[in-house]
Every structure is written in structure tokens, then in C-alpha cells.
Amino acid sequence: QKEVEQNSGPLSVPEGAIASLNCTYSDRGSQSFFWYRQYSGKSPELIMSIYSNGDKEDGRFTAQLNKASQYVSLLIRDSQPSDSATYLCAVILNRDDKIIFGKGTRLHILP
Amino acid sequence: EPEVTQTPSHQVTQMGQEVILRCVPISNHLYFYWYRQILGQKVEFLVSFYNNEISEKSEIFDDQFSVERPDGSNFTLKIRSTKLEDSAMYFCASSEAIFRDRGLYEQYFGPGTRLTVT
């Protein structure tokens, strides 16, 4: 069974601090990794994609991938109240079309 | 900025009725998808569609479901005889998928249709 695991939270982080979100996946064949943000009642919004081992930075967001450990993370620097949402880790297997989503981590930024 | 659109935003139907959910993918995208999310649960893949045919489908996507691209812009999901357990948010997504074999494609989601089956 191909799974994506995330801590459901809630993860509470003070405003201005770094939020660290983690995700593990079970299938070594996974090739593409994404972080989506989902506000309550809304659709998933793509915020980061990463395909190679290492770090990828985009503004306040940094995605980190370690394929050997089957681990992907998202760091949010200078957290803002508007970052409060559920963050979905998602993976795509090699030559697959479908995204396999984790259940998401609820992030709460404390003003 | 181009975006995926979906109609209606909310559909209420009686058990056993047929529903059609509509999507307009991003115009230069080649791959189209349907996902669903039951309240409080994770987003689940239903089907992917490319070159006017289904490329992959999940166990959820049984004979009750069908997809169609009736013209150059719309992508539809039909549920023939709805059941109570079909109540969920249904999301359409699309991707450009130029470098599919390298996995270099990103899926963009529409705002969703909330389906309520009574």
C-alpha cells in the first residue's frame, strides 16, 4: 500500500517563527513531491514542488527532500497568521498520473 | 493568471439521480484529473484523462462514474446513480505534463463542487 504520512497536528507556531512540517512516504518509486495548502472549505493550492534531493527555496518557503530516508519537509519562515491552514504533502510515483495525498497537518500561527 | 474553473459550486441531488460536474481546465494543459474529498478526510484520486481517453483510474472510479471532454474546453464527471456516500467535494485539476516521464508536472486544482446527496 502506497502511503503518505503526516502528523495531523495541530501545530502551533508563534507569528514570526519558523514552521516545520514533515512528511514520509512509503514507496521508493516516488519521483515528484508537492506541498499544497488548503484553507477550510477550499481547494488545495500548490505552493511548492520538489523533484531532486536537497533544498528548494521560494520566498518564505523551503522544501527539503531526502529520497534515501523517504522524507520531505516544508519550512515556512517568518510565519504569518495567513499561513494558518492545512498543509498537504503529496507524491507522484514514477510514470503515474495520480497524486497520493497525505491527510495533512493543521498549522496554526499564533498572533 | 490562468485557473481551473468548476461549476456548479454546490449541487444537491437525491439518491439515485444522475449528476454532471463540470470543469474548464487551464487552456494549454493536456492532462485532466478528478479528485474527491469526503468531509474531514484526505483528498483521493479518482481518474486521469489524456488525449480523449482515461489514462488511469482508482478503485473508487467504478461503473457509476464516467468522464468526458465534450468539446475543446470542458471536462465533465458524471455519476449515474448517486449514493449517499458520494457526498463529497469534487475537485478537478489539470497539468501541462510536458515532461511527464521526468515527473516534472504540477497539478493545479479548481475550487471544487460540493456534492450533497440526500
PDB file of C-alpha atoms in Angstrom:
ATOM      1  CA  GLN A   1       0.000   0.000   0.000  1.00  0.00           C
ATOM      2  CA  LYS A   2       1.481   3.281  -1.080  1.00  0.00           C
ATOM      3  CA  GLU A   3       1.080   5.789   1.729  1.00  0.00           C
ATOM      4  CA  VAL A   4       1.970   9.333   2.602  1.00  0.00           C
ATOM      5  CA  GLU A   5       2.160  10.025   6.313  1.00  0.00           C
ATOM      6  CA  GLN A   6       1.870  13.339   8.086  1.00  0.00           C
ATOM      7  CA  ASN A   7       1.323  14.363  11.675  1.00  0.00           C
ATOM      8  CA  SER A   8      -2.224  15.706  11.771  1.00  0.00           C
ATOM      9  CA  GLY A   9      -1.402  18.423  14.305  1.00  0.00           C
ATOM     10  CA  PRO A  10      -2.452  20.996  15.132  1.00  0.00           C
ATOM     11  CA  LEU A  11       0.990  22.520  15.031  1.00  0.00           C
ATOM     12  CA  SER A  12       1.011  25.869  16.826  1.00  0.00           C
ATOM     13  CA  VAL A  13       3.784  28.320  15.944  1.00  0.00           C
ATOM     14  CA  PRO A  14       4.210  31.929  17.121  1.00  0.00           C
ATOM     15  CA  GLU A  15       3.973  34.629  14.490  1.00  0.00           C
ATOM     16  CA  GLY A  16       7.383  35.373  13.013  1.00  0.00           C
ATOM     17  CA  ALA A  17       8.842  31.971  13.904  1.00  0.00           C
ATOM     18  CA  ILE A  18       9.734  29.103  11.580  1.00  0.00           C
ATOM     19  CA  ALA A  19       7.091  26.441  10.999  1.00  0.00           C
ATOM     20  CA  SER A  20       8.423  22.987  10.148  1.00  0.00           C
ATOM     21  CA  LEU A  21       6.131  20.453   8.511  1.00  0.00           C
ATOM     22  CA  ASN A  22       7.192  16.879   7.892  1.00  0.00           C
ATOM     23  CA  CYS A  23       6.092  14.039   5.665  1.00  0.00           C
ATOM     24  CA  THR A  24       7.215  10.488   4.996  1.00  0.00           C
ATOM     25  CA  TYR A  25       6.248   8.278   2.108  1.00  0.00           C
ATOM     26  CA  SER A  26       6.361   4.537   1.721  1.00  0.00           C
ATOM     27  CA  ASP A  27       7.149   3.954  -1.946  1.00  0.00           C
ATOM     28  CA  ARG A  28      10.757   4.358  -3.090  1.00  0.00           C
ATOM     29  CA  GLY A  29       9.477   4.771  -6.648  1.00  0.00           C
ATOM     30  CA  SER A  30       8.055   8.181  -5.834  1.00  0.00           C
ATOM     31  CA  GLN A  31       9.522  10.802  -8.141  1.00  0.00           C
ATOM     32  CA  SER A  32       7.664  14.059  -7.641  1.00  0.00           C
ATOM     33  CA  PHE A  33       6.787  15.757  -4.394  1.00  0.00           C
ATOM     34  CA  PHE A  34       4.462  18.629  -3.692  1.00  0.00           C
ATOM     35  CA  TRP A  35       3.187  20.732  -0.857  1.00  0.00           C
ATOM     36  CA  TYR A  36      -0.326  22.071  -1.115  1.00  0.00           C
ATOM     37  CA  ARG A  37      -2.032  24.483   1.240  1.00  0.00           C
ATOM     38  CA  GLN A  38      -5.726  24.029   1.921  1.00  0.00           C
ATOM     39  CA  TYR A  39      -7.849  26.536   3.762  1.00  0.00           C
ATOM     40  CA  SER A  40     -11.017  25.197   5.342  1.00  0.00           C
ATOM     41  CA  GLY A  41     -13.679  24.585   2.696  1.00  0.00           C
ATOM     42  CA  LYS A  42     -11.321  25.499  -0.145  1.00  0.00           C
ATOM     43  CA  SER A  43      -9.367  23.552  -2.735  1.00  0.00           C
ATOM     44  CA  PRO A  44      -5.686  22.565  -2.474  1.00  0.00           C
ATOM     45  CA  GLU A  45      -3.365  25.340  -3.609  1.00  0.00           C
ATOM     46  CA  LEU A  46       0.080  24.348  -4.884  1.00  0.00           C
ATOM     47  CA  ILE A  47       2.837  26.145  -3.014  1.00  0.00           C
ATOM     48  CA  MET A  48       5.971  24.076  -3.654  1.00  0.00           C
ATOM     49  CA  SER A  49       7.212  21.245  -5.831  1.00  0.00           C
ATOM     50  CA  ILE A  50      10.498  19.373  -5.482  1.00  0.00           C
ATOM     51  CA  TYR A  51      11.985  16.582  -7.553  1.00  0.00           C
ATOM     52  CA  SER A  52      15.642  16.271  -6.504  1.00  0.00           C
ATOM     53  CA  ASN A  53      17.339  15.639  -3.201  1.00  0.00           C
ATOM     54  CA  GLY A  54      18.218  18.765  -1.269  1.00  0.00           C
ATOM     55  CA  ASP A  55      16.581  22.093  -0.614  1.00  0.00           C
ATOM     56  CA  LYS A  56      14.432  24.284  -2.818  1.00  0.00           C
ATOM     57  CA  GLU A  57      13.580  27.799  -1.714  1.00  0.00           C
ATOM     58  CA  ASP A  58      10.760  30.040  -2.902  1.00  0.00           C
ATOM     59  CA  GLY A  59      10.224  33.202  -0.897  1.00  0.00           C
ATOM     60  CA  ARG A  60       9.428  32.268   2.703  1.00  0.00           C
ATOM     61  CA  PHE A  61       9.037  28.590   1.800  1.00  0.00           C
ATOM     62  CA  THR A  62      11.756  25.936   1.656  1.00  0.00           C
ATOM     63  CA  ALA A  63      11.076  22.356   0.646  1.00  0.00           C
ATOM     64  CA  GLN A  64      13.561  19.680   1.608  1.00  0.00           C
ATOM     65  CA  LEU A  65      13.750  16.207   0.059  1.00  0.00           C
ATOM     66  CA  ASN A  66      15.704  13.171   1.205  1.00  0.00           C
ATOM     67  CA  LYS A  67      14.861  10.205  -1.017  1.00  0.00           C
ATOM     68  CA  ALA A  68      17.128   7.820   0.888  1.00  0.00           C
ATOM     69  CA  SER A  69      15.124   8.473   4.056  1.00  0.00           C
ATOM     70  CA  GLN A  70      11.853   8.836   2.117  1.00  0.00           C
ATOM     71  CA  TYR A  71      11.273  12.134   3.802  1.00  0.00           C
ATOM     72  CA  VAL A  72      10.105  15.514   2.592  1.00  0.00           C
ATOM     73  CA  SER A  73       9.600  18.641   4.652  1.00  0.00           C
ATOM     74  CA  LEU A  74       8.396  22.209   4.326  1.00  0.00           C
ATOM     75  CA  LEU A  75       9.789  25.146   6.254  1.00  0.00           C
ATOM     76  CA  ILE A  76       7.871  28.397   6.468  1.00  0.00           C
ATOM     77  CA  ARG A  77       9.968  31.330   7.638  1.00  0.00           C
ATOM     78  CA  ASP A  78       8.543  34.460   9.270  1.00  0.00           C
ATOM     79  CA  SER A  79       5.193  32.724   9.808  1.00  0.00           C
ATOM     80  CA  GLN A  80       2.134  34.905   9.348  1.00  0.00           C
ATOM     81  CA  PRO A  81      -1.436  34.392  10.638  1.00  0.00           C
ATOM     82  CA  SER A  82      -2.472  33.956   6.996  1.00  0.00           C
ATOM     83  CA  ASP A  83      -0.299  30.821   6.884  1.00  0.00           C
ATOM     84  CA  SER A  84      -2.775  29.126   9.222  1.00  0.00           C
ATOM     85  CA  ALA A  85      -4.175  26.281   7.114  1.00  0.00           C
ATOM     86  CA  THR A  86      -3.845  22.563   6.497  1.00  0.00           C
ATOM     87  CA  TYR A  87      -0.708  21.624   4.589  1.00  0.00           C
ATOM     88  CA  LEU A  88      -0.968  18.594   2.357  1.00  0.00           C
ATOM     89  CA  CYS A  89       2.061  16.563   1.373  1.00  0.00           C
ATOM     90  CA  ALA A  90       1.597  14.859  -1.975  1.00  0.00           C
ATOM     91  CA  VAL A  91       3.671  12.478  -4.078  1.00  0.00           C
ATOM     92  CA  ILE A  92       3.533  11.084  -7.606  1.00  0.00           C
ATOM     93  CA  LEU A  93       5.020   7.713  -8.469  1.00  0.00           C
ATOM     94  CA  ASN A  94       7.190   7.231 -11.493  1.00  0.00           C
ATOM     95  CA  ARG A  95       5.060   7.147 -14.656  1.00  0.00           C
ATOM     96  CA  ASP A  96       1.877   7.557 -12.653  1.00  0.00           C
ATOM     97  CA  ASP A  97      -0.572  10.356 -13.136  1.00  0.00           C
ATOM     98  CA  LYS A  98      -2.253  10.426  -9.787  1.00  0.00           C
ATOM     99  CA  ILE A  99      -1.211  12.371  -6.758  1.00  0.00           C
ATOM    100  CA  ILE A 100      -1.262  10.477  -3.487  1.00  0.00           C
ATOM    101  CA  PHE A 101      -2.064  12.872  -0.688  1.00  0.00           C
ATOM    102  CA  GLY A 102      -1.330  12.702   2.988  1.00  0.00           C
ATOM    103  CA  LYS A 103      -4.068  13.578   5.438  1.00  0.00           C
ATOM    104  CA  GLY A 104      -2.463  16.953   6.075  1.00  0.00           C
ATOM    105  CA  THR A 105      -1.048  18.849   9.020  1.00  0.00           C
ATOM    106  CA  ARG A 106      -3.095  21.652  10.525  1.00  0.00           C
ATOM    107  CA  LEU A 107      -0.892  24.674  11.151  1.00  0.00           C
ATOM    108  CA  HIS A 108      -1.973  27.438  13.495  1.00  0.00           C
ATOM    109  CA  ILE A 109       0.062  30.632  13.642  1.00  0.00           C
ATOM    110  CA  LEU A 110      -0.376  32.373  16.965  1.00  0.00           C
ATOM    111  CA  PRO A 111      -0.594  36.197  16.692  1.00  0.00           C
TER     112      PRO A 111
ATOM    113  CA  GLU B   1      -3.329  34.168 -14.071  1.00  0.00           C
ATOM    114  CA  PRO B   2      -4.966  31.113 -15.727  1.00  0.00           C
ATOM    115  CA  GLU B   3      -7.016  28.951 -13.417  1.00  0.00           C
ATOM    116  CA  VAL B   4      -9.200  25.874 -13.395  1.00  0.00           C
ATOM    117  CA  THR B   5     -12.893  26.657 -13.020  1.00  0.00           C
ATOM    118  CA  GLN B   6     -15.707  24.362 -11.884  1.00  0.00           C
ATOM    119  CA  THR B   7     -19.477  24.525 -11.937  1.00  0.00           C
ATOM    120  CA  PRO B   8     -21.675  24.343 -10.031  1.00  0.00           C
ATOM    121  CA  SER B   9     -20.091  25.285  -6.713  1.00  0.00           C
ATOM    122  CA  HIS B  10     -22.742  23.290  -4.849  1.00  0.00           C
ATOM    123  CA  GLN B  11     -25.018  20.558  -6.143  1.00  0.00           C
ATOM    124  CA  VAL B  12     -27.767  18.934  -4.107  1.00  0.00           C
ATOM    125  CA  THR B  13     -29.319  15.798  -5.527  1.00  0.00           C
ATOM    126  CA  GLN B  14     -31.471  12.907  -4.420  1.00  0.00           C
ATOM    127  CA  MET B  15     -30.115   9.406  -4.105  1.00  0.00           C
ATOM    128  CA  GLY B  16     -30.339   7.550  -7.399  1.00  0.00           C
ATOM    129  CA  GLN B  17     -30.241  10.660  -9.549  1.00  0.00           C
ATOM    130  CA  GLU B  18     -27.587  11.406 -12.147  1.00  0.00           C
ATOM    131  CA  VAL B  19     -25.291  14.396 -11.728  1.00  0.00           C
ATOM    132  CA  ILE B  20     -22.786  16.009 -14.047  1.00  0.00           C
ATOM    133  CA  LEU B  21     -19.976  18.091 -12.622  1.00  0.00           C
ATOM    134  CA  ARG B  22     -18.252  20.467 -15.000  1.00  0.00           C
ATOM    135  CA  CYS B  23     -14.716  21.750 -15.213  1.00  0.00           C
ATOM    136  CA  VAL B  24     -12.796  24.045 -17.526  1.00  0.00           C
ATOM    137  CA  PRO B  25      -9.090  23.183 -17.252  1.00  0.00           C
ATOM    138  CA  ILE B  26      -6.294  25.658 -17.888  1.00  0.00           C
ATOM    139  CA  SER B  27      -6.248  26.207 -21.636  1.00  0.00           C
ATOM    140  CA  ASN B  28      -2.777  24.909 -22.570  1.00  0.00           C
ATOM    141  CA  HIS B  29      -2.934  21.913 -20.231  1.00  0.00           C
ATOM    142  CA  LEU B  30      -3.083  18.401 -21.626  1.00  0.00           C
ATOM    143  CA  TYR B  31      -3.832  16.211 -18.605  1.00  0.00           C
ATOM    144  CA  PHE B  32      -7.017  16.390 -16.616  1.00  0.00           C
ATOM    145  CA  TYR B  33      -7.978  14.828 -13.292  1.00  0.00           C
ATOM    146  CA  TRP B  34     -10.820  14.379 -10.872  1.00  0.00           C
ATOM    147  CA  TYR B  35     -10.289  14.029  -7.128  1.00  0.00           C
ATOM    148  CA  ARG B  36     -12.728  13.889  -4.280  1.00  0.00           C
ATOM    149  CA  GLN B  37     -12.538  14.784  -0.617  1.00  0.00           C
ATOM    150  CA  ILE B  38     -15.086  13.467   1.832  1.00  0.00           C
ATOM    151  CA  LEU B  39     -15.542  15.885   4.730  1.00  0.00           C
ATOM    152  CA  GLY B  40     -12.694  15.547   7.202  1.00  0.00           C
ATOM    153  CA  GLN B  41     -10.797  13.041   5.072  1.00  0.00           C
ATOM    154  CA  LYS B  42      -7.909  13.213   2.672  1.00  0.00           C
ATOM    155  CA  VAL B  43      -8.020  14.104  -0.982  1.00  0.00           C
ATOM    156  CA  GLU B  44      -8.434  10.952  -3.097  1.00  0.00           C
ATOM    157  CA  PHE B  45      -7.625  10.406  -6.749  1.00  0.00           C
ATOM    158  CA  LEU B  46     -10.494   9.289  -8.999  1.00  0.00           C
ATOM    159  CA  VAL B  47      -9.335   9.420 -12.616  1.00  0.00           C
ATOM    160  CA  SER B  48      -6.852  10.947 -15.034  1.00  0.00           C
ATOM    161  CA  PHE B  49      -7.606  11.755 -18.673  1.00  0.00           C
ATOM    162  CA  TYR B  50      -5.313  12.422 -21.597  1.00  0.00           C
ATOM    163  CA  ASN B  51      -5.779  12.513 -25.356  1.00  0.00           C
ATOM    164  CA  ASN B  52      -9.507  11.838 -25.032  1.00  0.00           C
ATOM    165  CA  GLU B  53      -9.183   8.695 -23.001  1.00  0.00           C
ATOM    166  CA  ILE B  54      -8.790   7.586 -19.411  1.00  0.00           C
ATOM    167  CA  SER B  55      -5.129   7.026 -18.593  1.00  0.00           C
ATOM    168  CA  GLU B  56      -5.594   5.869 -15.024  1.00  0.00           C
ATOM    169  CA  LYS B  57      -8.425   5.314 -12.557  1.00  0.00           C
ATOM    170  CA  SER B  58      -8.746   4.321  -8.924  1.00  0.00           C
ATOM    171  CA  GLU B  59     -10.859   1.634  -7.295  1.00  0.00           C
ATOM    172  CA  ILE B  60     -13.345   4.345  -6.370  1.00  0.00           C
ATOM    173  CA  PHE B  61     -13.993   5.093 -10.048  1.00  0.00           C
ATOM    174  CA  ASP B  62     -16.418   2.251 -10.745  1.00  0.00           C
ATOM    175  CA  ASP B  63     -19.067   1.836 -13.430  1.00  0.00           C
ATOM    176  CA  GLN B  64     -21.179   4.562 -11.830  1.00  0.00           C
ATOM    177  CA  PHE B  65     -18.622   7.149 -12.892  1.00  0.00           C
ATOM    178  CA  SER B  66     -17.670   8.393 -16.317  1.00  0.00           C
ATOM    179  CA  VAL B  67     -15.668  11.292 -17.703  1.00  0.00           C
ATOM    180  CA  GLU B  68     -15.883  13.127 -20.962  1.00  0.00           C
ATOM    181  CA  ARG B  69     -14.330  16.027 -22.803  1.00  0.00           C
ATOM    182  CA  PRO B  70     -17.343  17.033 -24.909  1.00  0.00           C
ATOM    183  CA  ASP B  71     -15.621  19.992 -26.553  1.00  0.00           C
ATOM    184  CA  GLY B  72     -12.288  21.786 -26.585  1.00  0.00           C
ATOM    185  CA  SER B  73     -12.700  23.372 -23.191  1.00  0.00           C
ATOM    186  CA  ASN B  74     -14.964  21.398 -20.865  1.00  0.00           C
ATOM    187  CA  PHE B  75     -14.148  18.266 -18.857  1.00  0.00           C
ATOM    188  CA  THR B  76     -17.028  16.550 -17.094  1.00  0.00           C
ATOM    189  CA  LEU B  77     -17.555  13.931 -14.402  1.00  0.00           C
ATOM    190  CA  LYS B  78     -20.845  12.053 -14.466  1.00  0.00           C
ATOM    191  CA  ILE B  79     -22.201   9.979 -11.623  1.00  0.00           C
ATOM    192  CA  ARG B  80     -25.049   7.861 -12.986  1.00  0.00           C
ATOM    193  CA  SER B  81     -26.927   6.879  -9.861  1.00  0.00           C
ATOM    194  CA  THR B  82     -25.755   8.796  -6.841  1.00  0.00           C
ATOM    195  CA  LYS B  83     -25.417   7.212  -3.429  1.00  0.00           C
ATOM    196  CA  LEU B  84     -25.307   8.854  -0.028  1.00  0.00           C
ATOM    197  CA  GLU B  85     -21.606   8.046   0.225  1.00  0.00           C
ATOM    198  CA  ASP B  86     -20.912  10.061  -2.927  1.00  0.00           C
ATOM    199  CA  SER B  87     -21.414  13.226  -0.879  1.00  0.00           C
ATOM    200  CA  ALA B  88     -18.054  14.990  -1.008  1.00  0.00           C
ATOM    201  CA  MET B  89     -16.099  17.854  -2.522  1.00  0.00           C
ATOM    202  CA  TYR B  90     -15.092  17.022  -6.074  1.00  0.00           C
ATOM    203  CA  PHE B  91     -12.009  18.741  -7.409  1.00  0.00           C
ATOM    204  CA  CYS B  92     -10.930  18.982 -10.996  1.00  0.00           C
ATOM    205  CA  ALA B  93      -7.228  19.501 -11.717  1.00  0.00           C
ATOM    206  CA  SER B  94      -5.095  19.938 -14.793  1.00  0.00           C
ATOM    207  CA  SER B  95      -1.419  19.786 -15.647  1.00  0.00           C
ATOM    208  CA  GLU B  96       0.745  20.773 -18.583  1.00  0.00           C
ATOM    209  CA  ALA B  97       2.659  17.484 -18.353  1.00  0.00           C
ATOM    210  CA  ILE B  98       5.254  18.353 -20.936  1.00  0.00           C
ATOM    211  CA  PHE B  99       7.968  16.369 -19.173  1.00  0.00           C
ATOM    212  CA  ARG B 100       5.712  13.600 -17.936  1.00  0.00           C
ATOM    213  CA  ASP B 101       8.351  10.907 -17.893  1.00  0.00           C
ATOM    214  CA  ARG B 102      10.617  13.041 -15.745  1.00  0.00           C
ATOM    215  CA  GLY B 103       7.801  13.698 -13.351  1.00  0.00           C
ATOM    216  CA  LEU B 104       8.104  17.395 -14.000  1.00  0.00           C
ATOM    217  CA  TYR B 105       4.469  18.257 -13.948  1.00  0.00           C
ATOM    218  CA  GLU B 106       2.360  20.113 -11.449  1.00  0.00           C
ATOM    219  CA  GLN B 107      -1.368  19.778 -10.988  1.00  0.00           C
ATOM    220  CA  TYR B 108      -3.493  22.850 -10.384  1.00  0.00           C
ATOM    221  CA  PHE B 109      -6.841  22.437  -8.694  1.00  0.00           C
ATOM    222  CA  GLY B 110     -10.152  24.114  -9.330  1.00  0.00           C
ATOM    223  CA  PRO B 111     -12.298  25.500  -6.494  1.00  0.00           C
ATOM    224  CA  GLY B 112     -14.374  22.328  -6.264  1.00  0.00           C
ATOM    225  CA  THR B 113     -18.021  21.296  -6.394  1.00  0.00           C
ATOM    226  CA  ARG B 114     -19.662  20.339  -3.145  1.00  0.00           C
ATOM    227  CA  LEU B 115     -21.988  17.428  -3.896  1.00  0.00           C
ATOM    228  CA  THR B 116     -24.669  16.651  -1.350  1.00  0.00           C
ATOM    229  CA  VAL B 117     -26.719  13.504  -1.875  1.00  0.00           C
ATOM    230  CA  THR B 118     -29.910  13.281   0.193  1.00  0.00           C
TER     231      THR B 118
END
